[in-house]
Coordinates of C-alpha atoms in Angstrom, one line a residue:
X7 CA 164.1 129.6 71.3
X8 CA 161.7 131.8 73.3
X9 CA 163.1 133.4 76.7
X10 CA 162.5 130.9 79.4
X11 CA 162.3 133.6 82.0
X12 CA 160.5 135.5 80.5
X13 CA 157.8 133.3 80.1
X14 CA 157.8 132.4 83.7
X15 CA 157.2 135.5 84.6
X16 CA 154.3 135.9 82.0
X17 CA 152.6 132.5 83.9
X18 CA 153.3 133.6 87.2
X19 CA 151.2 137.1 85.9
X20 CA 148.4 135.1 84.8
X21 CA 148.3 132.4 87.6
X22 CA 148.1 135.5 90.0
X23 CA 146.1 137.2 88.2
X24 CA 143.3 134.6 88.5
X25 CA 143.8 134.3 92.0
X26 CA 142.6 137.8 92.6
X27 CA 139.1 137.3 91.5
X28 CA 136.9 137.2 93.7
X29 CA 134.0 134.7 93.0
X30 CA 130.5 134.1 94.7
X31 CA 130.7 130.3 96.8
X32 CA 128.1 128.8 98.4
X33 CA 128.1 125.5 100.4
X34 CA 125.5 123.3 102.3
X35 CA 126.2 122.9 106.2
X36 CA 124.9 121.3 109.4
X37 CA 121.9 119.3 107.8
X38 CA 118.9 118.4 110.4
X39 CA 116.0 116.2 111.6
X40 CA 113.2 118.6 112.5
X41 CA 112.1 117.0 116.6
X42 CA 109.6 115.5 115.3
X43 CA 111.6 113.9 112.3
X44 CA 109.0 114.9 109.8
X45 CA 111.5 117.5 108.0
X46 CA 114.8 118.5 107.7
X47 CA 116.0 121.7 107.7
X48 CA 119.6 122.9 106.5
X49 CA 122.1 126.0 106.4
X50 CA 123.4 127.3 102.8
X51 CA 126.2 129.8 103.4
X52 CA 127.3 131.9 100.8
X53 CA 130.4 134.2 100.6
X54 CA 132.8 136.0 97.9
X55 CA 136.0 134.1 98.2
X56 CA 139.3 134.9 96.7
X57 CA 142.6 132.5 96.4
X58 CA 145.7 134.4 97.5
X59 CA 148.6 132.6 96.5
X60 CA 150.6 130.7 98.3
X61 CA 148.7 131.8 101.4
X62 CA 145.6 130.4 101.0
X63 CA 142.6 132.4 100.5
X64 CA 140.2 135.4 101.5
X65 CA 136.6 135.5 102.5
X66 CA 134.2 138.2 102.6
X67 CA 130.5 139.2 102.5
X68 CA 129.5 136.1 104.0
X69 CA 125.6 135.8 104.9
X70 CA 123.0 132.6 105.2
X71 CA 119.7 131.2 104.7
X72 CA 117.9 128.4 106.5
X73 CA 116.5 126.1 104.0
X74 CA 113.4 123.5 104.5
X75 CA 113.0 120.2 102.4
X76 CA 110.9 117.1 102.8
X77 CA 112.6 113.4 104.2
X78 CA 113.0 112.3 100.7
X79 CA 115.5 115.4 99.8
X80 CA 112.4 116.1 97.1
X81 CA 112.0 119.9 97.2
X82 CA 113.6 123.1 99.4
X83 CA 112.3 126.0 100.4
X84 CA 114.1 129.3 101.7
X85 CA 112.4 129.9 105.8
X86 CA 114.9 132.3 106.8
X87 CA 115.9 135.8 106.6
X88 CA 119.1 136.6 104.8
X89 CA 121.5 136.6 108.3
X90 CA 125.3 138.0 107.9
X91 CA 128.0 135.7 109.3
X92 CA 128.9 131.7 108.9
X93 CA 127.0 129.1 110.5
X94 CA 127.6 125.4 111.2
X95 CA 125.3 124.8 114.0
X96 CA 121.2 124.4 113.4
X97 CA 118.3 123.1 115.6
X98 CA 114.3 122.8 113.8
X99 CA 111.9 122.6 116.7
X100 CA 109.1 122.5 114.1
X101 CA 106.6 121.7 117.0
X102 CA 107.2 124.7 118.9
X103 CA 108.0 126.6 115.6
X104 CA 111.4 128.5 115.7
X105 CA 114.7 127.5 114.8
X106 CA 118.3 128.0 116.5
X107 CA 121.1 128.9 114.0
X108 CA 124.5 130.3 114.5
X109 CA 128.2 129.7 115.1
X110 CA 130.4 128.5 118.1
X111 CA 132.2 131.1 117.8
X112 CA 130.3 134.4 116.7
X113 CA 126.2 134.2 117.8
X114 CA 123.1 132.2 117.4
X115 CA 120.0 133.2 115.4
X116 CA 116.6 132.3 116.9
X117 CA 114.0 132.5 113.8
X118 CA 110.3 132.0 113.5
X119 CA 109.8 128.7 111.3
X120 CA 106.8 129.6 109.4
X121 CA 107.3 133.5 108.7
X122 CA 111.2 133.2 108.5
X123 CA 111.2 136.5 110.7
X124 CA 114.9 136.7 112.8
X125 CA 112.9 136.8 116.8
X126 CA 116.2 137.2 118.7
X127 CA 120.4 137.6 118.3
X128 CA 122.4 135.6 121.3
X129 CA 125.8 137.0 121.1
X130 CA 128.5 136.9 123.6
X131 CA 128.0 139.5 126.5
X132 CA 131.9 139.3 127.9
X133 CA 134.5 141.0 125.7
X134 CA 137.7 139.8 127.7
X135 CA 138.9 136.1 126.7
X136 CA 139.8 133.9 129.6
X137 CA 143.9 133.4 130.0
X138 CA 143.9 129.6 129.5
X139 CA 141.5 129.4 126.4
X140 CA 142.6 128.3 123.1
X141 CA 141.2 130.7 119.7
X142 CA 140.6 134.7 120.5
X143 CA 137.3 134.5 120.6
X144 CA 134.1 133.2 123.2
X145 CA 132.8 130.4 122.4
X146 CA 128.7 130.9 122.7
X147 CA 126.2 128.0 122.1
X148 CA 122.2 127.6 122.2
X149 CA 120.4 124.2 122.3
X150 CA 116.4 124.3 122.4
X151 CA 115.1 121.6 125.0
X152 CA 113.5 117.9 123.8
X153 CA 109.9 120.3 123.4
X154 CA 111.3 123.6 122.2
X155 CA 109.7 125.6 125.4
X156 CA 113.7 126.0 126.9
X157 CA 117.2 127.2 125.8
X158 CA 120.1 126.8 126.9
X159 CA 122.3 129.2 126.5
X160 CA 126.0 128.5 126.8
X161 CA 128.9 131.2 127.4
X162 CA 132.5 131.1 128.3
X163 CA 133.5 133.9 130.4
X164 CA 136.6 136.3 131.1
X165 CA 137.0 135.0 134.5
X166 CA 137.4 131.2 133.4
X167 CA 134.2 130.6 133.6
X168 CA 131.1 129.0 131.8
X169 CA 127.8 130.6 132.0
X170 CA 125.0 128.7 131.7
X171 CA 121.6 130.3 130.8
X172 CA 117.9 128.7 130.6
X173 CA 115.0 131.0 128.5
X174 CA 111.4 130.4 128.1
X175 CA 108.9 132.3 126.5
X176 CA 106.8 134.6 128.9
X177 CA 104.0 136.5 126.5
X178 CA 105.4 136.2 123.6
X179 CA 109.0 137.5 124.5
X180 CA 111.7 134.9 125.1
X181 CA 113.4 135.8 129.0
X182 CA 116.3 134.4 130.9
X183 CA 115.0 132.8 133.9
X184 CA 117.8 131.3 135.6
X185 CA 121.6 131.9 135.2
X186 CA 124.2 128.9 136.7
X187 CA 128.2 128.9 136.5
X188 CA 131.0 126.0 136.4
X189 CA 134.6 126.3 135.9
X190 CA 136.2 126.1 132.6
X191 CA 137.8 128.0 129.9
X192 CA 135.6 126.3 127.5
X193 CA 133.1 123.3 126.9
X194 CA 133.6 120.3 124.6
X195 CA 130.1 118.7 124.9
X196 CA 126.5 119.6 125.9
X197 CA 123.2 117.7 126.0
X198 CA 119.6 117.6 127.1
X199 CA 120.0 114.6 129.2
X200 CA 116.1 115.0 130.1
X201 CA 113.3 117.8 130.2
X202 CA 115.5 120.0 132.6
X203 CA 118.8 119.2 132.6
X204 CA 121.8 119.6 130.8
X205 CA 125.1 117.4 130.9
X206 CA 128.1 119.7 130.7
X207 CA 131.8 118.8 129.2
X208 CA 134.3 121.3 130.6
X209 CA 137.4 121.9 129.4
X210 CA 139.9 123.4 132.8
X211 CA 143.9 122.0 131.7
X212 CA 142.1 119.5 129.0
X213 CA 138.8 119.1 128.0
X214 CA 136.3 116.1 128.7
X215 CA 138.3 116.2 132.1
X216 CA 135.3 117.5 134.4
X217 CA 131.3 117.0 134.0
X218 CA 128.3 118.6 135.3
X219 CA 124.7 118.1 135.5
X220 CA 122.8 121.1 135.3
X221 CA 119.3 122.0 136.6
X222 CA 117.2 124.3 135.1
X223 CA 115.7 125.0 138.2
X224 CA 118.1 124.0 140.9
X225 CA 121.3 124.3 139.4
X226 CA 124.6 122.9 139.5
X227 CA 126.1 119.2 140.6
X228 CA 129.4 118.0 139.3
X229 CA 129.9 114.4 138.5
X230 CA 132.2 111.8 140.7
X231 CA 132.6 109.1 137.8
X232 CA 135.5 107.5 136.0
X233 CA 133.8 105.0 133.8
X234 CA 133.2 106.2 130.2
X235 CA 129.8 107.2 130.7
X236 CA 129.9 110.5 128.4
X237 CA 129.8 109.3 125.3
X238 CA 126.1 108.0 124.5
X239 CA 124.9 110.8 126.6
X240 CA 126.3 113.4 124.5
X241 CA 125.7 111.7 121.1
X242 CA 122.7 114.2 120.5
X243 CA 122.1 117.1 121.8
X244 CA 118.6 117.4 121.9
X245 CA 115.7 115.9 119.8
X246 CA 116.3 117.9 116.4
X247 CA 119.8 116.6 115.3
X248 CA 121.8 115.0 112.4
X249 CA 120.6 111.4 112.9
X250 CA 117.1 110.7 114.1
X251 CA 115.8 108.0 116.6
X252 CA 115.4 105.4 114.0
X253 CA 119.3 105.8 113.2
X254 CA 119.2 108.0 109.3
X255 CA 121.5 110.5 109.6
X256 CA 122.1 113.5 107.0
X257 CA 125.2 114.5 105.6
X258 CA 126.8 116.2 102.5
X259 CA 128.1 114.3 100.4
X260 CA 131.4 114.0 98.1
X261 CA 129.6 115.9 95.0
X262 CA 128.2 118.6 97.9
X263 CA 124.7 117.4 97.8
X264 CA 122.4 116.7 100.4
X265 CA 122.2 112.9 101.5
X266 CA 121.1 110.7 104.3
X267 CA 121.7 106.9 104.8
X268 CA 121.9 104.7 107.9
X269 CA 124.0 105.5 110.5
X270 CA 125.4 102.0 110.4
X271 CA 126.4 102.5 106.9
X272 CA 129.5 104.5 108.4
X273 CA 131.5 101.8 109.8
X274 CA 134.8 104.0 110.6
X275 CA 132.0 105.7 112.7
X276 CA 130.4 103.4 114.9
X277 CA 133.7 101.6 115.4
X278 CA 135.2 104.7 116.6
X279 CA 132.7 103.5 120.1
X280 CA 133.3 100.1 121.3
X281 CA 130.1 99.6 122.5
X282 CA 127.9 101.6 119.8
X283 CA 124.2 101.3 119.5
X284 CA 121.0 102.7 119.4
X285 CA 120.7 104.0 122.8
X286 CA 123.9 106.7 121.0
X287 CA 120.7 108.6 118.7
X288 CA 118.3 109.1 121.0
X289 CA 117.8 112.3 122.9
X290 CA 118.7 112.0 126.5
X291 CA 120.6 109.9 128.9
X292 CA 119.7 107.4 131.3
X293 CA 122.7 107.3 133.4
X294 CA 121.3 109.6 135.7
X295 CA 118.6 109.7 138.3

């Protein structure tokens, strides 16, 4: 009979030997409606990973592409630049021609949609991390407006609080224009709630605990209200997202594929909201004057 340990520790040598290869991944992420729903846009991240057992794994070299398809998942076509980091988060304003990609954590990418040419990096301007915030990093966030011609531009601060940016396009050049503060560590939820203003989910000893409206122009109001009014306000964030107004949302699927199907097809979804429907997908709010 063979030695039993020592054939352990020959399958221990091979089982961490193949851990330590590093192979190339790739994966789909944060599938969209383009505003005017006549495309859909999507993120394909790639990255060297490398299992390290029993702690998990390692990840390096990781980079993206924006990719373009038809509504009938038909064809794709690369748009984007190569751009280093992870994303999860992607806007296509096909009508004013750029799209927003990027990560809550790390920056946003603001890219030309027809020449794939990277226009602008937004990346967190405050080093320091606010006392009361969960993670070590700023959480940064940009959300184009229902026509494309504003961002918002979303910051948590050292100081506790949450900077809120609007750009528009002046000559060519995209320019900050007006610059408005709440308090907050961090922000759970934002929306275009019309043409010029954003609703804001703050997050001071828990999140989705205080809400502001916030002007473009005029600035800052907080909200007095108790009732769950947040929810089908901050469904969508603006009018390129994962569902569109007629309620066909995109998702990958188990096989990590591109799909789309109706929104009411996800029944552990729409039950999740008591009072669900199809006022949830479409850009904006009308509980506000």
């Amino acid at each position: 009979m063979k030695n039993p340990s020592l054939l352990i520790v020959v399958l221990i040598a091979i089982l961490l030997g193949s851990c330590a290869k590093w192979k190339n991944k790739e994966r789909i992420a944060a599938p969209v409606w383009s505003d005017d729903s006549s495309e859909i846009a999507y993120i394909l991240n790639k990255y060297d990973y490398r299992r390290n057992y029993p702690d998990g794994g390692d990840v390096k070299n990781e980079e993206y592409s924006v990719y373009l398809t038809d509504t009938e998942l038909t064809g794709n076509f690369e748009v984007s630049e190569v751009l280093e980091g992870n994303a999860e988060d992607l806007f296509y304003m096909k009508e004013a021609g750029y799209l927003i990609s990027g990560s809550f954590s790390e920056e946003y990418h603001l890219t030309n949609a027809e020449t794939g040419e990277l226009l602008l990096t937004f990346s967190p301007n405050d080093s320091g991390i606010c006392g009361d915030k969960i993670g070590n990093f700023q959480s940064i966030n940009v959300i184009p407006s229902f026509d494309g011609s504003m961002l918002a531009v979303l910051e948590t601060r050292s100081d506790c609080t949450i900077d809120i940016a609007f750009w528009e396009e002046e000559n060519g050049q995209w320019m900050p224009q007006n610059t408005f503060d709440v308090p907050g560590n961090d922000f759970d939820g934002v929306a275009w709630i019309d043409a010029d203003r954003l609703l804001v989910s703050a997050c001071e000893e828990f999140c989705s605990e205080k809400f502001y409206l916030v002007h473009a122009s005029y600035g800052v109001s907080e909200i007095d209200r108790t009732d769950n009014f947040s929810d089908p306000c901050l469904f969508v964030q603006t009018s390129s997202s994962w569902v569109d107004s007629t309620g066909q949302a995109l998702f990958v699927d188990e096989n990590r594929e591109l799909a789309k199907a109706s929104i009411w097809d996800d029944e552990e979804l729409t039950a999740s909201y008591p009072d669900f429907n199809e006022e949830y997908y479409q850009p904006g709010c009308n509980e506000f004057e």
